[in-house]
Coordinates of C-alpha atoms in Angstrom, one line a residue:
M1 CA -10.2 -96.5 40.5
R2 CA -8.3 -93.2 40.6
A3 CA -9.0 -91.0 43.6
P4 CA -10.4 -87.5 42.6
L5 CA -7.5 -85.9 44.5
G6 CA -4.1 -86.9 45.7
T7 CA -1.9 -89.7 44.4
F8 CA -3.3 -92.6 46.4
E9 CA -2.5 -96.1 45.1
D10 CA -5.4 -97.8 46.7
A11 CA -8.8 -96.1 46.0
S12 CA -12.2 -97.6 45.7
P13 CA -15.9 -96.7 46.3
A14 CA -16.4 -96.5 50.1
A15 CA -19.5 -98.7 49.7
D16 CA -17.1 -101.5 48.7
Q17 CA -15.0 -101.1 51.8
L18 CA -17.6 -101.1 54.6
G19 CA -15.5 -103.7 56.5
L20 CA -12.7 -101.2 56.9
L21 CA -15.0 -98.7 58.5
P22 CA -16.3 -98.6 62.1
P23 CA -20.0 -99.5 62.4
P24 CA -21.5 -96.0 62.6
V25 CA -19.5 -94.9 59.5
A26 CA -20.2 -98.1 57.5
E27 CA -24.0 -97.7 58.3
A28 CA -24.0 -94.1 57.2
V29 CA -22.1 -94.8 54.0
A30 CA -24.4 -97.7 53.2
R31 CA -27.5 -95.7 54.0
G32 CA -26.3 -92.6 52.2
W33 CA -27.6 -89.1 52.8
G34 CA -29.0 -86.2 50.7
D35 CA -28.9 -86.9 47.0
I36 CA -25.3 -88.1 47.1
P37 CA -24.8 -91.3 45.2
A38 CA -22.8 -93.9 47.3
D39 CA -20.2 -94.2 44.5
R40 CA -19.2 -90.6 45.0
I41 CA -17.7 -91.4 48.3
V42 CA -14.2 -92.7 47.9
H43 CA -12.1 -94.7 50.4
V44 CA -8.4 -94.6 50.2
D45 CA -6.3 -97.0 52.2
T46 CA -3.5 -95.2 54.1
D47 CA -0.9 -96.0 56.7
P48 CA -2.4 -95.5 60.2
A49 CA 1.1 -94.5 61.5
I50 CA 0.9 -91.3 59.5
A51 CA -2.8 -90.4 60.1
D52 CA -2.1 -87.1 61.8
T53 CA -2.2 -84.1 59.5
A54 CA 1.4 -83.0 59.5
A55 CA 2.8 -86.5 58.9
F56 CA 0.1 -87.3 56.4
V57 CA 0.7 -84.3 54.2
E58 CA 4.5 -84.7 54.5
H59 CA 4.1 -88.3 53.0
Y60 CA 1.2 -87.8 50.6
G61 CA 1.9 -84.2 49.5
P62 CA 1.6 -80.7 50.8
E63 CA -1.2 -79.8 48.3
L64 CA -3.5 -82.0 50.5
L65 CA -3.3 -79.5 53.3
D66 CA -5.7 -77.3 51.4
R67 CA -8.0 -80.1 50.3
S68 CA -8.4 -82.0 53.6
A69 CA -10.4 -81.3 56.7
N70 CA -10.1 -82.2 60.3
C71 CA -13.1 -83.2 62.4
V72 CA -12.9 -82.6 66.2
V73 CA -15.4 -83.2 68.9
V74 CA -16.1 -80.4 71.3
A75 CA -18.0 -80.2 74.6
G76 CA -20.0 -77.1 75.5
K77 CA -21.1 -76.6 79.1
R78 CA -23.9 -74.4 80.4
G79 CA -25.0 -75.0 84.0
G80 CA -24.9 -78.8 84.5
E81 CA -25.6 -79.5 80.8
V82 CA -22.9 -80.8 78.4
T83 CA -23.5 -80.6 74.7
L84 CA -21.2 -82.6 72.3
A85 CA -20.8 -81.4 68.8
A86 CA -18.4 -82.1 65.9
C87 CA -16.6 -79.4 64.0
L88 CA -15.1 -79.7 60.6
V89 CA -12.5 -77.2 59.3
L90 CA -9.9 -77.3 56.6
S91 CA -6.6 -78.8 57.9
R92 CA -4.7 -75.6 57.4
T93 CA -6.9 -73.9 60.0
R94 CA -8.0 -74.5 63.6
V95 CA -11.4 -74.6 65.2
D96 CA -12.4 -71.3 66.9
V97 CA -13.7 -73.1 70.0
N98 CA -13.9 -70.1 72.3
G99 CA -15.5 -67.9 69.8
A100 CA -17.6 -69.4 67.0
V101 CA -18.3 -72.8 68.7
R102 CA -19.2 -71.3 72.1
K103 CA -21.5 -68.7 70.4
H104 CA -23.2 -71.2 68.1
L105 CA -23.8 -73.7 70.9
G106 CA -25.0 -71.0 73.3
V107 CA -22.8 -72.2 76.1
R108 CA -20.6 -70.5 78.7
K109 CA -17.6 -72.7 78.2
A110 CA -16.5 -74.8 75.2
S111 CA -13.4 -77.0 74.9
F112 CA -12.2 -80.0 73.0
A113 CA -13.9 -83.1 74.4
P114 CA -11.6 -85.5 76.3
M115 CA -10.3 -88.3 74.1
D116 CA -12.2 -91.0 75.9
V117 CA -15.5 -89.1 75.5
A118 CA -14.9 -88.3 71.8
V119 CA -14.0 -92.0 71.1
G120 CA -16.6 -93.6 73.3
E121 CA -19.5 -91.4 72.2
S122 CA -18.7 -91.4 68.4
G123 CA -17.7 -95.0 68.1
M124 CA -14.6 -94.0 66.1
E125 CA -10.9 -94.0 66.6
Y126 CA -9.0 -91.0 67.9
G127 CA -7.2 -89.4 65.0
G128 CA -9.7 -90.7 62.5
I129 CA -13.0 -89.1 63.6
T130 CA -15.2 -88.2 60.6
P131 CA -18.4 -86.2 60.3
I132 CA -20.0 -89.2 58.6
G133 CA -21.9 -91.5 61.0
L134 CA -22.0 -89.1 64.0
P135 CA -24.4 -89.9 66.8
A136 CA -28.0 -88.7 66.2
G137 CA -28.7 -85.3 67.7
W138 CA -25.1 -84.1 67.5
P139 CA -24.7 -80.7 65.8
L140 CA -22.1 -80.8 63.0
L141 CA -20.6 -77.4 62.6
L142 CA -19.0 -76.9 59.2
D143 CA -16.7 -74.1 58.1
P144 CA -18.1 -72.8 54.7
A145 CA -14.6 -73.2 53.2
V146 CA -14.9 -77.0 53.6
V147 CA -18.2 -77.1 51.7
D148 CA -16.8 -74.9 49.0
E149 CA -14.1 -77.5 48.0
E150 CA -15.0 -79.7 45.1
W151 CA -13.5 -82.7 46.9
V152 CA -12.4 -83.0 50.5
L153 CA -10.3 -85.6 52.2
I154 CA -11.6 -86.5 55.7
G155 CA -11.2 -89.2 58.3
S156 CA -12.8 -92.6 57.8
G157 CA -13.6 -93.2 61.5
R158 CA -10.3 -95.2 61.8
R159 CA -6.7 -94.1 61.7
R160 CA -6.2 -96.4 58.7
G161 CA -7.9 -95.0 55.6
K162 CA -9.5 -91.7 54.6
L163 CA -12.6 -90.8 52.7
I164 CA -12.8 -88.4 49.8
V165 CA -16.2 -86.7 49.4
P166 CA -17.7 -83.8 47.5
G167 CA -17.6 -80.7 49.8
K168 CA -21.3 -80.0 49.2
A169 CA -22.1 -83.5 50.4
L170 CA -20.9 -82.6 53.8
A171 CA -23.6 -79.9 54.1
A172 CA -26.3 -82.5 53.6
L173 CA -25.2 -84.6 56.5
P174 CA -27.6 -84.9 59.5
G175 CA -27.2 -82.0 61.9
A176 CA -24.9 -80.0 59.6
V177 CA -24.9 -76.2 59.9
L178 CA -22.5 -73.8 58.3
V179 CA -20.8 -71.5 60.8
E180 CA -18.9 -68.5 59.5
G181 CA -15.6 -68.0 61.2
L182 CA -15.4 -71.6 62.5
G183 CA -12.0 -72.2 61.0
I184 CA -9.4 -69.6 61.9

């Protein structure tokens, strides 16, 4: 199978690679969401040593910087309450944590969640967190630019491997909401 973007040598339907995905991601891919056929989600096998954005695009091509998105976990605090949420922005941008995230979550303070919290609560590896398979009840804040992409390269839940999905499919994920100005 040829990947819909990039020049990856090992691409296949994600539904055929469930064993390479962490349990919450594998369950979400197998279950599907919205009206997205499972075969439209593509898994590409990649080197975990170069999973971080800068190294990844240096190896696989700079054009992927505009066609890939990073998912980060944030923690919003108001009083004694902590709200965890995931944010997805194009890789060439960064998440506006103190503006768009704080305002959308209605919290006094927002910051990136500590690594142990992000990993422990999501069931995914740090550096591979994906919006697919997030815990129930988590808001998924999406920059509209991500959804506007025909195909988007995102994490697979592990540092090894990436998923390629239609941008519009991300807006159909549970808890997804478009937030203008999320990526700056």
